[in-house]
One Martini backbone bead per residue (centre of mass of N, CA, C, O) as a GRO file, in nm:
protein
  255
    1MET     BB    1  -8.561  -2.672   7.993
    2ALA     BB    2  -8.616  -2.391   8.135
    3ARG     BB    3  -8.854  -2.233   8.315
    4HIS     BB    4  -9.081  -1.992   8.271
    5VAL     BB    5  -9.199  -1.708   8.432
    6PRO     BB    6  -9.496  -1.564   8.386
    7ALA     BB    7  -9.475  -1.298   8.552
    8VAL     BB    8  -9.208  -1.204   8.423
    9MET     BB    9  -9.301  -1.202   8.131
   10ARG     BB   10  -9.530  -0.993   8.173
   11ALA     BB   11  -9.354  -0.764   8.277
   12ALA     BB   12  -9.183  -0.745   8.020
   13ASP     BB   13  -9.416  -0.686   7.828
   14ILE     BB   14  -9.490  -0.417   7.952
   15LEU     BB   15  -9.219  -0.269   7.911
   16GLU     BB   16  -9.211  -0.318   7.590
   17LEU     BB   17  -9.447  -0.128   7.514
   18PHE     BB   18  -9.254   0.138   7.552
   19LEU     BB   19  -9.101   0.099   7.265
   20GLY     BB   20  -9.294   0.255   7.137
   21GLU     BB   21  -9.461   0.554   7.072
   22ARG     BB   22  -9.558   0.537   7.359
   23SER     BB   23  -9.489   0.686   7.685
   24THR     BB   24  -9.790   0.625   7.767
   25LEU     BB   25 -10.001   0.409   7.979
   26SER     BB   26 -10.273   0.232   8.053
   27ALA     BB   27 -10.405  -0.032   8.205
   28PRO     BB   28 -10.621  -0.098   7.987
   29GLU     BB   29 -10.419  -0.094   7.750
   30VAL     BB   30 -10.242  -0.321   7.848
   31ALA     BB   31 -10.461  -0.538   7.862
   32SER     BB   32 -10.541  -0.523   7.561
   33ARG     BB   33 -10.257  -0.577   7.425
   34LEU     BB   34 -10.205  -0.857   7.607
   35GLY     BB   35 -10.461  -1.016   7.708
   36LEU     BB   36 -10.527  -0.928   8.008
   37PRO     BB   37 -10.629  -0.906   8.305
   38ARG     BB   38 -10.681  -0.634   8.500
   39SER     BB   39 -10.590  -0.756   8.770
   40THR     BB   40 -10.309  -0.843   8.671
   41VAL     BB   41 -10.208  -0.566   8.580
   42HIS     BB   42 -10.237  -0.422   8.849
   43GLU     BB   43 -10.027  -0.595   9.000
   44LEU     BB   44  -9.786  -0.545   8.813
   45VAL     BB   45  -9.773  -0.230   8.811
   46THR     BB   46  -9.753  -0.196   9.116
   47THR     BB   47  -9.481  -0.344   9.138
   48LEU     BB   48  -9.320  -0.168   8.934
   49VAL     BB   49  -9.355   0.092   9.093
   50ALA     BB   50  -9.225  -0.002   9.363
   51ARG     BB   51  -8.938  -0.061   9.194
   52GLY     BB   52  -8.908   0.178   8.954
   53TYR     BB   53  -9.007   0.082   8.649
   54LEU     BB   54  -9.255   0.260   8.718
   55ASP     BB   55  -9.468   0.547   8.663
   56ARG     BB   56  -9.683   0.777   8.758
   57GLN     BB   57  -9.876   1.007   8.625
   58PRO     BB   58  -9.918   1.318   8.684
   59GLY     BB   59 -10.270   1.349   8.728
   60ALA     BB   60 -10.263   1.021   8.630
   61GLU     BB   61 -10.298   0.728   8.796
   62THR     BB   62 -10.353   0.533   8.522
   63GLN     BB   63 -10.080   0.640   8.420
   64TYR     BB   64  -9.780   0.522   8.252
   65LYS     BB   65  -9.419   0.516   8.298
   66LEU     BB   66  -9.104   0.507   8.294
   67GLY     BB   67  -8.852   0.444   8.519
   68PHE     BB   68  -8.548   0.507   8.682
   69ARG     BB   69  -8.436   0.214   8.697
   70LEU     BB   70  -8.383   0.183   8.391
   71LEU     BB   71  -8.166   0.399   8.372
   72GLU     BB   72  -7.965   0.261   8.560
   73LEU     BB   73  -7.936   0.000   8.397
   74GLY     BB   74  -7.849   0.131   8.129
   75ALA     BB   75  -7.594   0.269   8.239
   76ARG     BB   76  -7.455   0.008   8.329
   77TYR     BB   77  -7.445  -0.126   8.056
   78GLN     BB   78  -7.268   0.090   7.922
   79GLN     BB   79  -7.022   0.058   8.115
   80ASP     BB   80  -6.976  -0.259   8.029
   81LEU     BB   81  -6.894  -0.173   7.764
   82ASP     BB   82  -6.655  -0.296   7.506
   83LEU     BB   83  -6.535  -0.220   7.209
   84ALA     BB   84  -6.294  -0.413   7.180
   85THR     BB   85  -6.431  -0.676   7.266
   86GLU     BB   86  -6.673  -0.666   7.073
   87GLY     BB   87  -6.508  -0.623   6.814
   88ASP     BB   88  -6.349  -0.887   6.821
   89ALA     BB   89  -6.589  -1.081   6.799
   90VAL     BB   90  -6.697  -0.976   6.527
   91ALA     BB   91  -6.437  -0.989   6.356
   92ARG     BB   92  -6.408  -1.296   6.373
   93ARG     BB   93  -6.663  -1.368   6.219
   94ILE     BB   94  -6.600  -1.218   5.955
   95ALA     BB   95  -6.326  -1.357   5.899
   96ARG     BB   96  -6.443  -1.642   5.866
   97GLU     BB   97  -6.620  -1.571   5.611
   98CYS     BB   98  -6.376  -1.419   5.426
   99ASP     BB   99  -6.065  -1.450   5.482
  100GLU     BB  100  -5.996  -1.159   5.594
  101THR     BB  101  -5.905  -0.864   5.705
  102VAL     BB  102  -6.013  -0.722   6.023
  103HIS     BB  103  -6.133  -0.402   6.137
  104VAL     BB  104  -6.124  -0.167   6.416
  105ALA     BB  105  -6.201   0.189   6.435
  106VAL     BB  106  -6.095   0.515   6.540
  107LEU     BB  107  -6.111   0.862   6.600
  108ASP     BB  108  -5.818   1.104   6.588
  109GLY     BB  109  -5.893   1.346   6.438
  110LEU     BB  110  -5.700   1.275   6.133
  111GLU     BB  111  -5.703   0.986   6.269
  112VAL     BB  112  -5.660   0.641   6.295
  113VAL     BB  113  -5.740   0.376   6.533
  114TYR     BB  114  -5.656   0.051   6.598
  115ILE     BB  115  -5.844  -0.190   6.812
  116CYS     BB  116  -5.878  -0.417   6.584
  117LYS     BB  117  -5.742  -0.749   6.469
  118ILE     BB  118  -5.806  -0.987   6.201
  119ASP     BB  119  -5.667  -1.232   6.038
  120SER     BB  120  -5.591  -1.402   5.787
  121THR     BB  121  -5.486  -1.725   5.644
  122HIS     BB  122  -5.312  -1.601   5.451
  123SER     BB  123  -4.996  -1.531   5.341
  124VAL     BB  124  -5.136  -1.288   5.210
  125ARG     BB  125  -5.130  -0.983   5.398
  126MET     BB  126  -5.194  -0.740   5.612
  127ILE     BB  127  -4.990  -0.489   5.757
  128SER     BB  128  -5.073  -0.461   6.100
  129GLY     BB  129  -5.212  -0.301   6.412
  130VAL     BB  130  -5.273  -0.249   6.720
  131GLY     BB  131  -5.245   0.112   6.749
  132ARG     BB  132  -5.243   0.205   6.479
  133ARG     BB  133  -5.176   0.481   6.260
  134LEU     BB  134  -5.379   0.675   6.023
  135PRO     BB  135  -5.484   0.852   5.780
  136ALA     BB  136  -5.811   0.901   5.720
  137HIS     BB  137  -5.807   0.980   5.402
  138CYS     BB  138  -5.665   0.676   5.331
  139THR     BB  139  -5.925   0.534   5.456
  140ALA     BB  140  -6.218   0.374   5.502
  141VAL     BB  141  -6.262   0.426   5.804
  142GLY     BB  142  -6.202   0.731   5.789
  143LYS     BB  143  -6.425   0.816   5.596
  144VAL     BB  144  -6.655   0.723   5.773
  145LEU     BB  145  -6.584   0.898   6.026
  146LEU     BB  146  -6.591   1.172   5.884
  147ALA     BB  147  -6.888   1.142   5.781
  148GLY     BB  148  -7.002   1.134   6.092
  149LEU     BB  149  -6.952   1.415   6.114
  150PRO     BB  150  -7.006   1.717   6.143
  151PRO     BB  151  -6.948   1.922   5.884
  152GLU     BB  152  -6.801   2.149   6.045
  153GLU     BB  153  -6.589   1.959   6.174
  154ALA     BB  154  -6.466   1.846   5.917
  155ASP     BB  155  -6.383   2.119   5.795
  156ALA     BB  156  -6.190   2.203   6.022
  157LEU     BB  157  -5.991   1.971   5.981
  158LEU     BB  158  -5.923   2.032   5.679
  159ARG     BB  159  -5.813   2.322   5.734
  160ALA     BB  160  -5.582   2.220   5.955
  161HIS     BB  161  -5.499   2.004   5.725
  162GLU     BB  162  -5.299   1.819   5.540
  163LEU     BB  163  -5.307   1.590   5.255
  164HIS     BB  164  -5.113   1.337   5.281
  165PRO     BB  165  -4.957   1.094   5.112
  166LEU     BB  166  -4.902   0.727   5.080
  167THR     BB  167  -4.989   0.720   4.780
  168PRO     BB  168  -5.067   0.786   4.451
  169ARG     BB  169  -5.394   0.738   4.542
  170SER     BB  170  -5.418   0.954   4.730
  171ILE     BB  171  -5.586   1.196   4.883
  172THR     BB  172  -5.526   1.576   4.845
  173SER     BB  173  -5.823   1.681   4.820
  174ALA     BB  174  -6.077   1.830   4.983
  175ALA     BB  175  -6.296   1.815   4.763
  176ALA     BB  176  -6.271   1.509   4.707
  177LEU     BB  177  -6.330   1.421   4.995
  178ARG     BB  178  -6.610   1.547   5.028
  179ALA     BB  179  -6.738   1.378   4.804
  180GLN     BB  180  -6.691   1.104   4.948
  181LEU     BB  181  -6.843   1.169   5.210
  182SER     BB  182  -7.115   1.205   5.076
  183GLU     BB  183  -7.129   0.910   4.973
  184VAL     BB  184  -7.117   0.773   5.246
  185ARG     BB  185  -7.378   0.897   5.358
  186ARG     BB  186  -7.558   0.773   5.134
  187THR     BB  187  -7.455   0.452   5.160
  188GLY     BB  188  -7.287   0.352   5.430
  189VAL     BB  189  -7.003   0.335   5.266
  190GLY     BB  190  -6.645   0.267   5.238
  191TYR     BB  191  -6.354   0.337   5.027
  192GLU     BB  192  -6.026   0.191   4.935
  193MET     BB  193  -5.767   0.207   4.666
  194CYS     BB  194  -5.448   0.210   4.739
  195GLU     BB  195  -5.411   0.464   4.965
  196SER     BB  196  -5.234   0.321   5.213
  197ASN     BB  197  -5.177   0.070   5.017
  198PRO     BB  198  -5.067  -0.052   4.710
  199ASP     BB  199  -5.189  -0.370   4.797
  200VAL     BB  200  -5.473  -0.242   4.913
  201GLY     BB  201  -5.819  -0.294   4.989
  202CYS     BB  202  -6.124  -0.128   5.120
  203VAL     BB  203  -6.412  -0.184   5.338
  204ALA     BB  204  -6.663   0.022   5.514
  205ALA     BB  205  -6.852   0.064   5.827
  206PRO     BB  206  -7.062   0.186   6.061
  207VAL     BB  207  -7.057   0.243   6.416
  208THR     BB  208  -7.308   0.259   6.662
  209ASP     BB  209  -7.465   0.392   6.919
  210HIS     BB  210  -7.736   0.456   7.121
  211ALA     BB  211  -7.744   0.760   6.966
  212GLY     BB  212  -7.625   0.718   6.655
  213VAL     BB  213  -7.324   0.740   6.666
  214TRP     BB  214  -7.021   0.741   6.493
  215VAL     BB  215  -6.765   0.554   6.672
  216ALA     BB  216  -6.699   0.348   6.437
  217ALA     BB  217  -6.517   0.107   6.225
  218LEU     BB  218  -6.560  -0.155   5.981
  219SER     BB  219  -6.324  -0.374   5.807
  220ILE     BB  220  -6.211  -0.493   5.483
  221SER     BB  221  -5.902  -0.640   5.375
  222VAL     BB  222  -5.756  -0.658   5.034
  223PRO     BB  223  -5.550  -0.785   4.834
  224THR     BB  224  -5.486  -0.739   4.500
  225VAL     BB  225  -5.445  -1.051   4.435
  226ARG     BB  226  -5.776  -1.082   4.540
  227HIS     BB  227  -5.914  -0.911   4.344
  228ARG     BB  228  -6.276  -0.917   4.284
  229GLU     BB  229  -6.543  -0.774   4.159
  230GLU     BB  230  -6.758  -0.998   4.250
  231SER     BB  231  -6.678  -0.967   4.574
  232TRP     BB  232  -6.754  -0.682   4.684
  233PRO     BB  233  -7.056  -0.720   4.760
  234GLU     BB  234  -6.992  -0.929   4.984
  235TRP     BB  235  -6.804  -0.752   5.154
  236GLU     BB  236  -7.014  -0.535   5.202
  237ARG     BB  237  -7.219  -0.712   5.347
  238LEU     BB  238  -7.033  -0.800   5.580
  239VAL     BB  239  -6.962  -0.516   5.691
  240ARG     BB  240  -7.249  -0.437   5.756
  241ASP     BB  241  -7.314  -0.672   5.942
  242GLY     BB  242  -7.089  -0.619   6.151
  243ALA     BB  243  -7.165  -0.325   6.224
  244THR     BB  244  -7.450  -0.393   6.322
  245GLU     BB  245  -7.374  -0.589   6.546
  246LEU     BB  246  -7.193  -0.393   6.707
  247SER     BB  247  -7.405  -0.180   6.754
  248ARG     BB  248  -7.596  -0.360   6.921
  249ARG     BB  249  -7.382  -0.419   7.146
  250LEU     BB  250  -7.390  -0.087   7.206
  251GLY     BB  251  -7.722  -0.016   7.194
  252SER     BB  252  -7.829  -0.012   6.922
  253THR     BB  253  -8.119   0.022   6.680
  254VAL     BB  254  -8.007  -0.067   6.435
  255ARG     BB  255  -8.099  -0.212   6.088
   0.00000   0.00000   0.00000
């Protein structure tokens, strides 16, 4: 195993102290919290200030806050994130665990667009594809994404569009859809039972970005021939787990 460099580890420990509630810390506070000699802390924070990773608080030379260099690094990290690539990796893991079809989708108006799809290995599976669009109100991912919008934005979309059905079980009432969106916000998970396809049910959970915005949804789709009531809690657990993992890959601190 490669050897860790103690000075680098201590510098990282100092920076991670600022992930707590305090936005500024003094050198003595850093020394006390990390159990380091004050002389060592002085050398480390002086170096971090010189490189732009810490700034001295104006008017309080012994108080420190995070520096601009970390903002630059964070912005570059965000630029390098690819929702489709990260989503594909997570969807593959979830599909291996449940052996059902897993999707990642985003919202475009009152439609969802599927950006990732991993098939089950069963001969009976959901027919769909990357790039396919479906009405959001007929899908579990769509309900999750509509629930993540500010209520006034969701209401404006519903006023501007008719809710056309895809199956006899599709929601066509704005009031009924609003009630379901409220439940999604409460529980953090969305369902649809044969509403977009008469032979498929789905469960979905929200994917959040670094700002906590619901930017995508991850779902598990199960043909009705394999519907088992006792399995839905496990599928819900897996979809929540996958959505949380993808959120973290996108820089979210969701737990």
